[in-house]
PDB file of C-alpha atoms and ligand atoms in Angstrom:
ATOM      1  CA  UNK A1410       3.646 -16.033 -15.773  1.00 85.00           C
ATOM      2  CA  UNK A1411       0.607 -13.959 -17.089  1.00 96.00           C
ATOM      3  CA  UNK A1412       0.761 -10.416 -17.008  1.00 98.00           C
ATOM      4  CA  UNK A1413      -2.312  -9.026 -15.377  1.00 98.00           C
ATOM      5  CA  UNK A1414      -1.668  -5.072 -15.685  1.00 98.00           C
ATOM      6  CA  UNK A1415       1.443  -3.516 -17.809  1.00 98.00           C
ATOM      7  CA  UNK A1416       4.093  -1.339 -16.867  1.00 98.00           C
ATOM      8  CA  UNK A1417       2.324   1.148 -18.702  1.00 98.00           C
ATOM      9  CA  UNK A1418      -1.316   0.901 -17.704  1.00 98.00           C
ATOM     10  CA  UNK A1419       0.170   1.383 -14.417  1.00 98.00           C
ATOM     11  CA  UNK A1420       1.974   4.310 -15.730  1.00 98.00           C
ATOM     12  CA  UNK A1421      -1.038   5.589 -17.235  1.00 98.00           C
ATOM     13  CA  UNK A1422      -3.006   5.372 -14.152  1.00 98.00           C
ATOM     14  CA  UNK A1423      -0.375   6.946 -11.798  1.00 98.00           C
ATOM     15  CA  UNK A1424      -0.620   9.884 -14.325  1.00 98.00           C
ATOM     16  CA  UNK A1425      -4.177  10.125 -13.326  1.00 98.00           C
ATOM     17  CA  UNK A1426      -4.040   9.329  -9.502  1.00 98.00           C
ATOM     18  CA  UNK A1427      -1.603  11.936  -9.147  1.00 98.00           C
ATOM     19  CA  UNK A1428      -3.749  14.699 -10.454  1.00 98.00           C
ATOM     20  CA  UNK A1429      -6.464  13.305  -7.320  1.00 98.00           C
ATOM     21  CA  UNK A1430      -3.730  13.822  -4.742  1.00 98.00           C
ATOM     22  CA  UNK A1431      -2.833  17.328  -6.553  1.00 98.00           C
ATOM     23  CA  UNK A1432      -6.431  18.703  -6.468  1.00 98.00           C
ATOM     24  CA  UNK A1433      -7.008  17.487  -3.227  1.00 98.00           C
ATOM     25  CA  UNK A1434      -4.521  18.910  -1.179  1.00 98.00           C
ATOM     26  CA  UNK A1435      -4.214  22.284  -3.381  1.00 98.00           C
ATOM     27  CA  UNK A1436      -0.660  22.905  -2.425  1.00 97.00           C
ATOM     28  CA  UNK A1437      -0.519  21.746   1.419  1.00 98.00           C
ATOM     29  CA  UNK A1438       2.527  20.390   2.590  1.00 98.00           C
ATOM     30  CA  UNK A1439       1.486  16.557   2.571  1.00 98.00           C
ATOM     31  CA  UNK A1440       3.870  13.458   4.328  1.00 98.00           C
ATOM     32  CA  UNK A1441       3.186  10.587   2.121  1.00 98.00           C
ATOM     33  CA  UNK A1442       4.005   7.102   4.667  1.00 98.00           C
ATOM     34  CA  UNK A1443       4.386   4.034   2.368  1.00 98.00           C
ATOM     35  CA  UNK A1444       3.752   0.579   4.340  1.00 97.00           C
ATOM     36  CA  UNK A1445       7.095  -1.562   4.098  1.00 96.00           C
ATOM     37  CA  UNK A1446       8.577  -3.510   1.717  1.00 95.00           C
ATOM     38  CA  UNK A1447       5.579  -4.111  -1.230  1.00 97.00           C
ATOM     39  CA  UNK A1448       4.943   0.234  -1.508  1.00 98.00           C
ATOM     40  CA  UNK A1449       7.873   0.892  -2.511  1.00 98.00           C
ATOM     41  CA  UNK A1450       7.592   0.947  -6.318  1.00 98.00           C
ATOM     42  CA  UNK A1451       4.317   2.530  -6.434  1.00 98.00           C
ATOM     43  CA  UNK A1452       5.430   5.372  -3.695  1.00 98.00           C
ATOM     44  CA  UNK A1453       8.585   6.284  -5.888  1.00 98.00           C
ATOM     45  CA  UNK A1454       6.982   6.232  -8.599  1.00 98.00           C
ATOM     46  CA  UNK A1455       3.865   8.563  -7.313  1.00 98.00           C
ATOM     47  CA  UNK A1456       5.918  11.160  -5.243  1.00 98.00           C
ATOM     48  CA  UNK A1457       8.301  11.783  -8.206  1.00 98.00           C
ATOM     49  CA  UNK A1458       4.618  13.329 -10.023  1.00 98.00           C
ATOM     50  CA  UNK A1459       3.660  15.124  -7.312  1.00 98.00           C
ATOM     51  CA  UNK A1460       5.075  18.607  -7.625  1.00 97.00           C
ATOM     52  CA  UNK A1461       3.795  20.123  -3.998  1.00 98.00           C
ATOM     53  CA  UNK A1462       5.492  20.295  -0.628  1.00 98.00           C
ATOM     54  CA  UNK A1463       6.003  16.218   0.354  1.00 98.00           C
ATOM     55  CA  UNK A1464       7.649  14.672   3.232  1.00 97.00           C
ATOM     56  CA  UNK A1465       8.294  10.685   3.082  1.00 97.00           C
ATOM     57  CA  UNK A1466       7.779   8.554   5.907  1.00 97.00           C
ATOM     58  CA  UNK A1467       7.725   4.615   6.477  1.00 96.00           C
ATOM     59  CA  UNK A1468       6.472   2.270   8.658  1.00 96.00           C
ATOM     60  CA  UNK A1469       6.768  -1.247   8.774  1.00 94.00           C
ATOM     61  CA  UNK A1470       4.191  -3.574   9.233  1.00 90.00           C
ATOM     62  CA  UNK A1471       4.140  -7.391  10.017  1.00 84.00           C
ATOM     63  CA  UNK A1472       2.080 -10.411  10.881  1.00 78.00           C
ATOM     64  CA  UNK A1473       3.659 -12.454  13.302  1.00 64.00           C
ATOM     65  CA  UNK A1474       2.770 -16.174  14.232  1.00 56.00           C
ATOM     66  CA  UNK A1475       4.852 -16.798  16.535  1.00 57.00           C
ATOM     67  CA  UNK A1476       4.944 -18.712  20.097  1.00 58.00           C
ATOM     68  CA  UNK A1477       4.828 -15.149  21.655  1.00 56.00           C
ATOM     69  CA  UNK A1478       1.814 -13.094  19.973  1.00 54.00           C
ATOM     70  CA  UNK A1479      -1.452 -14.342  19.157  1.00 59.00           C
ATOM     71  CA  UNK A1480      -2.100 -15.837  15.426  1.00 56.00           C
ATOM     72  CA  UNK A1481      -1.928 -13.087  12.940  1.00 68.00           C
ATOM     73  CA  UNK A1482      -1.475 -10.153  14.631  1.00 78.00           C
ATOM     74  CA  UNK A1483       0.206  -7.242  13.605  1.00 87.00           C
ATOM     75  CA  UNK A1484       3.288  -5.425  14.360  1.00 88.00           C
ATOM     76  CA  UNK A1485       4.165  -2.316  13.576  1.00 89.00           C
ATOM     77  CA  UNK A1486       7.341  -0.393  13.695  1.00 87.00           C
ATOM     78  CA  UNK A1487       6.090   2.945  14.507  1.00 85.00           C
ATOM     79  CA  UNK A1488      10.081   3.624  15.350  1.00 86.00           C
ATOM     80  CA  UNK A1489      10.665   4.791  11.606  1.00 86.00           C
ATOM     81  CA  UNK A1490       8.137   7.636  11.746  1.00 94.00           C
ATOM     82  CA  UNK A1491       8.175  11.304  12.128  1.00 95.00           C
ATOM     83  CA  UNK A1492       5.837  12.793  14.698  1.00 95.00           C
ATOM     84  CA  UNK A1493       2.485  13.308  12.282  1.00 97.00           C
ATOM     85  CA  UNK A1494       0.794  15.421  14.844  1.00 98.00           C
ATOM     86  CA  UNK A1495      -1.168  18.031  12.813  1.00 98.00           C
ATOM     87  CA  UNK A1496       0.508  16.529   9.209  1.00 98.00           C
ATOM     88  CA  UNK A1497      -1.950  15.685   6.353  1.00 98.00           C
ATOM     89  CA  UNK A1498      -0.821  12.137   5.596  1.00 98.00           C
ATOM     90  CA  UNK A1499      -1.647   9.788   2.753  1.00 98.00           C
ATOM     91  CA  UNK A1500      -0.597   6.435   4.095  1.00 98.00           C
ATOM     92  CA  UNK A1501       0.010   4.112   0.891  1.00 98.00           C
ATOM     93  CA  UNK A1502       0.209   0.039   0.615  1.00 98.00           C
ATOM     94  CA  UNK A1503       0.687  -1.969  -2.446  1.00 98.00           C
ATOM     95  CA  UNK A1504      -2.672  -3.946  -2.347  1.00 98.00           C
ATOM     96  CA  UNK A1505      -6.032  -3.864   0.421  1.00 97.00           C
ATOM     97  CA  UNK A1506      -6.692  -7.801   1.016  1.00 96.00           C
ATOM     98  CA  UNK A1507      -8.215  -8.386   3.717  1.00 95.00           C
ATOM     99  CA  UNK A1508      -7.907  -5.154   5.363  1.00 95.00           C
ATOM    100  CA  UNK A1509      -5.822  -7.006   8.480  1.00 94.00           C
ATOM    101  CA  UNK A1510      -3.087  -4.904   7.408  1.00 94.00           C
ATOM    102  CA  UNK A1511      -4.262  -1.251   6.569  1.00 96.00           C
ATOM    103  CA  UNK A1512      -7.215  -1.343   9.052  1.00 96.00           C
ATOM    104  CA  UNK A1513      -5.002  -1.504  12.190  1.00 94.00           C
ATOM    105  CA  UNK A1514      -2.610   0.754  10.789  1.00 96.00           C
ATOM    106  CA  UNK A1515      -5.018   3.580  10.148  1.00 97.00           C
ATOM    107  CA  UNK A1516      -6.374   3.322  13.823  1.00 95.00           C
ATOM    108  CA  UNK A1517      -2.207   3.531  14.850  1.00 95.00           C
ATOM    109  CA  UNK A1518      -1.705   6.926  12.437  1.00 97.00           C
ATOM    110  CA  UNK A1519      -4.627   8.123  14.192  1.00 97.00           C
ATOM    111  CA  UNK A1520      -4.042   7.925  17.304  1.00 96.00           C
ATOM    112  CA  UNK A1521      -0.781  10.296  16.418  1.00 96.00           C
ATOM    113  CA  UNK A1522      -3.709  13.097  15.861  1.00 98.00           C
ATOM    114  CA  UNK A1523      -2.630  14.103  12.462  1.00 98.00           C
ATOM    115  CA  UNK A1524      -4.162  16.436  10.447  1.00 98.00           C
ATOM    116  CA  UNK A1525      -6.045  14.999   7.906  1.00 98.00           C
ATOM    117  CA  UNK A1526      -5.367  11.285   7.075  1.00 98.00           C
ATOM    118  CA  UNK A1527      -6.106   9.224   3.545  1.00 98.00           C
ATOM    119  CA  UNK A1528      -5.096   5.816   2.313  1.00 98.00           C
ATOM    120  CA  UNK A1529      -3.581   5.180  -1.296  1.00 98.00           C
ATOM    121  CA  UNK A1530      -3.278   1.611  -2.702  1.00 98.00           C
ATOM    122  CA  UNK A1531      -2.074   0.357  -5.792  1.00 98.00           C
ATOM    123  CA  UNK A1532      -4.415  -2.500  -6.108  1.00 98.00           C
ATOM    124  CA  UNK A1533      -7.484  -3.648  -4.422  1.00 98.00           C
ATOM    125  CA  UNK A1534      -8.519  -7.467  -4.330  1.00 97.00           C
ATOM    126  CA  UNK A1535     -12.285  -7.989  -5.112  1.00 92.00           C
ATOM    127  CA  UNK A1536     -14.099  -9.957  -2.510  1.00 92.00           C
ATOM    128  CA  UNK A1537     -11.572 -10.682   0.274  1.00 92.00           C
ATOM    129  CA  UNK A1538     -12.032  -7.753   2.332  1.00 92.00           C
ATOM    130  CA  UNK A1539     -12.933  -8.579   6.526  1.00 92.00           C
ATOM    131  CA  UNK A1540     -12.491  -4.808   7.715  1.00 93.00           C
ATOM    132  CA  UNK A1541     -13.688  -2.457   6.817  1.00 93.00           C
ATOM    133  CA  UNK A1542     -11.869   0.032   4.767  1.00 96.00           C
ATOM    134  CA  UNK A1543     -12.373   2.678   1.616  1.00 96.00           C
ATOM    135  CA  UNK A1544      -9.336   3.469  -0.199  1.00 98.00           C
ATOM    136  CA  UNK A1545      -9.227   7.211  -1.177  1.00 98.00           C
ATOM    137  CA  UNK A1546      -7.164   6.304  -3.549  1.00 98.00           C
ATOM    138  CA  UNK A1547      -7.287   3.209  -5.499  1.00 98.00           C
ATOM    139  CA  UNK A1548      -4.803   2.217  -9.102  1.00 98.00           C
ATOM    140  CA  UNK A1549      -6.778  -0.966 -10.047  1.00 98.00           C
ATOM    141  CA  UNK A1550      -9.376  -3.553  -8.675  1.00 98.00           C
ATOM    142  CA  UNK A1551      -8.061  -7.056  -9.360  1.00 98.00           C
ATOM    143  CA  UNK A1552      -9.790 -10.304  -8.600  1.00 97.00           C
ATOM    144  CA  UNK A1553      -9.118 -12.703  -6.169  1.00 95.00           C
ATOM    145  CA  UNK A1554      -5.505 -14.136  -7.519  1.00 95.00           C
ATOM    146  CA  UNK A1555      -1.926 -14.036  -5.734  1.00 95.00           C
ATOM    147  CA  UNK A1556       0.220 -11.493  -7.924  1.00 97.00           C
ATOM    148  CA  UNK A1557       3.398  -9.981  -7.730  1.00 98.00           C
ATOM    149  CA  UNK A1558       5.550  -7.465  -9.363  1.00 98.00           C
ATOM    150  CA  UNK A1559       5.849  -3.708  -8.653  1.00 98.00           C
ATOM    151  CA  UNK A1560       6.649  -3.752  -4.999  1.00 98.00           C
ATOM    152  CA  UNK A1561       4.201  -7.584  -4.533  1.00 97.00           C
ATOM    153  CA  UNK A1562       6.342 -10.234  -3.770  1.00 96.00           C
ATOM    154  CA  UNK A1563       6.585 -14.177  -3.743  1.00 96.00           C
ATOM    155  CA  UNK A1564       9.252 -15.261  -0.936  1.00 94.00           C
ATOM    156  CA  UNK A1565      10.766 -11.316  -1.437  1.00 94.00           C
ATOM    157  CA  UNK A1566      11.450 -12.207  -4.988  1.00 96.00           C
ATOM    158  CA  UNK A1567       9.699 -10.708  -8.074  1.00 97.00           C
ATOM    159  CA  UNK A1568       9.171  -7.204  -6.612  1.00 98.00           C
ATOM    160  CA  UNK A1569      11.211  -5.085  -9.113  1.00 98.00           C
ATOM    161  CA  UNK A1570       9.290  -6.388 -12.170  1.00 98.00           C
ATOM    162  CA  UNK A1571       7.629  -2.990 -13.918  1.00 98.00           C
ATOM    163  CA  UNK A1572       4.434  -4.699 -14.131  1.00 98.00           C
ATOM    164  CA  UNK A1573       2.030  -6.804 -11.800  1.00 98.00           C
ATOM    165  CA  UNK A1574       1.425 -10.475 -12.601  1.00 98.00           C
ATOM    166  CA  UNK A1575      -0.363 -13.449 -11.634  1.00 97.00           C
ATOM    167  CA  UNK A1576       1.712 -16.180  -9.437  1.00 87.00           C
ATOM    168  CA  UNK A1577       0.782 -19.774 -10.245  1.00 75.00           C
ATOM    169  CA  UNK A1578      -1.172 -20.316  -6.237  1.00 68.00           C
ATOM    170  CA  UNK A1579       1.377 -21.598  -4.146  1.00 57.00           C
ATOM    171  CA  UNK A1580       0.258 -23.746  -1.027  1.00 58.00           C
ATOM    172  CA  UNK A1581      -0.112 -21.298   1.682  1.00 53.00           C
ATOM    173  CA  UNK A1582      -0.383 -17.556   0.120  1.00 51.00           C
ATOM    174  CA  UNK A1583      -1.772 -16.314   3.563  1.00 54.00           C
ATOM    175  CA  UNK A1584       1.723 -17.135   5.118  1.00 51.00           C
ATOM    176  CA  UNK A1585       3.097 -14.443   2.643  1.00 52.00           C
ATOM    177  CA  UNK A1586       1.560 -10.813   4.244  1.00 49.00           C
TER     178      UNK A1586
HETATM  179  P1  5GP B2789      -4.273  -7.658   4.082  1.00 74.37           P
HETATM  180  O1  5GP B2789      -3.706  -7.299   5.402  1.00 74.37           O
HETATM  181  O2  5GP B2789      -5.162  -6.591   3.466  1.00 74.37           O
HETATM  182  O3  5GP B2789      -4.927  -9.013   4.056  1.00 74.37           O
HETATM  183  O4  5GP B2789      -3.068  -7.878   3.081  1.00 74.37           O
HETATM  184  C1  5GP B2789      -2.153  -6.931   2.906  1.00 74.37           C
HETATM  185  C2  5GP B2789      -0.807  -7.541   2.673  1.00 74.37           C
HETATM  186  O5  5GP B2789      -0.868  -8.924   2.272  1.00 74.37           O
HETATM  187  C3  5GP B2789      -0.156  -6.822   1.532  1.00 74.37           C
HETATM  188  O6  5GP B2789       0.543  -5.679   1.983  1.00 74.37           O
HETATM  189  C4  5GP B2789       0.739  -7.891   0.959  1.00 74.37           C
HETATM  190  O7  5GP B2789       1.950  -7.916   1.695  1.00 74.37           O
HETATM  191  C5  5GP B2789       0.009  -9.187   1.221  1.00 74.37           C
HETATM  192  N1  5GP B2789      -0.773  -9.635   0.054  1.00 74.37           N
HETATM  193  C6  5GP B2789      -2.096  -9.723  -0.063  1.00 74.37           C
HETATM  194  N2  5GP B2789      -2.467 -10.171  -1.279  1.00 74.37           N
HETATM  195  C7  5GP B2789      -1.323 -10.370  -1.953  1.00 74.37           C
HETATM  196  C8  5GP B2789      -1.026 -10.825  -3.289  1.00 74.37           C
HETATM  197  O8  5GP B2789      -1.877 -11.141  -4.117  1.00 74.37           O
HETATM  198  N3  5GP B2789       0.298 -10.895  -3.611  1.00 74.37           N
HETATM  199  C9  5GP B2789       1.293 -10.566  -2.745  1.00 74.37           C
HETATM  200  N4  5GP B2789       2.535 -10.675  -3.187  1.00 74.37           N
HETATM  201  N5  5GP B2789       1.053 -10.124  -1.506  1.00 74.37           N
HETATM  202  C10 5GP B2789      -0.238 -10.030  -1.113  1.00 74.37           C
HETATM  203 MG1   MG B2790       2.716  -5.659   2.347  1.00 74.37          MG
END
């Protein structure tokens, strides 16, 4: 397995995006919502720099393929969340792909009117994007390869590894999202 960014690079660069978040908000009360199961390393590991009012939120987001919904669409389990209304919220995901994730799921936090609303992601893969999307907040541009580690998983294995590597392609890495 070849390591494609170390635990410390991404250490290193947390260091940095957290001083972004700190100078952008200036103090505001801020409720971070991480996207289910891959943010998970990157959000605990952000919040704990972050020394300004936070509130954490989920939500849970998955492509279905099943007899009942159409091919790829996306469900979201809006159940998990606090009422945003009037919140500044910084929605964070482990890695913008094709944007078939984060896109829908910024029109969704929307629609609950908050305050002010920005999007965090710990990795951004060059060249795949089909929505359209700007991360305000971006760790690392990677190119097109499957990785895992630090929240990015292969069959739900691999996530706790400190750093982010690159996964030999298995057959179908679209079934994995
Ligand atoms: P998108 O909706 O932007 O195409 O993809 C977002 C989701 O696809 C991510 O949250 C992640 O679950 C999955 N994904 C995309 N690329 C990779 C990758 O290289 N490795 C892993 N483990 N998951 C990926
Ligand atoms: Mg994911």
């Amino acid at each position: 397995m070849q390591i494609l960014i170390t635990a410390e690079r991404i250490q290193q660069r947390l260091d940095e995006l957290a001083v972004e978040i700190k100078q952008h908000y200036q103090g505001q009360p801020l409720t971070i919502v991480g996207v289910l199961t891959g943010c998970l390393m990157f959000l605990a590991d952000l919040v704990r720099r972050l020394d300004m009012p936070i509130r954490l939120a989920l939500v849970q987001a998955s492509s279905y393929r099943g007899a009942v919904t159409r091919p790829g669409e996306l469900r979201v389990r809006t159940d998990l969340l606090p009422d945003l209304r009037g919140r500044h919220v910084l929605l964070l995901d482990d890695i913008l792909d094709t944007g078939r994730t984060l896109v829908p799921l910024v029109e969704q936090l929307r629609a609950m009117e908050p305050a002010s609303l920005r999007v965090g992601v710990l990795l951004h893969k060059e060249g795949r994007q089909e929505l359209p999307l700007k991360p305000d907040y971006c760790g690392f541009h990677i190119p097109d390869l499957f990785v895992i580690g630090y929240g990015l998983d292969y069959n739900d294995e691999y996530r706790q590894l400190p750093y982010v590597a690159v996964l030999p392609m298995p057959s179908s890495s679209t079934d994995l999202a």
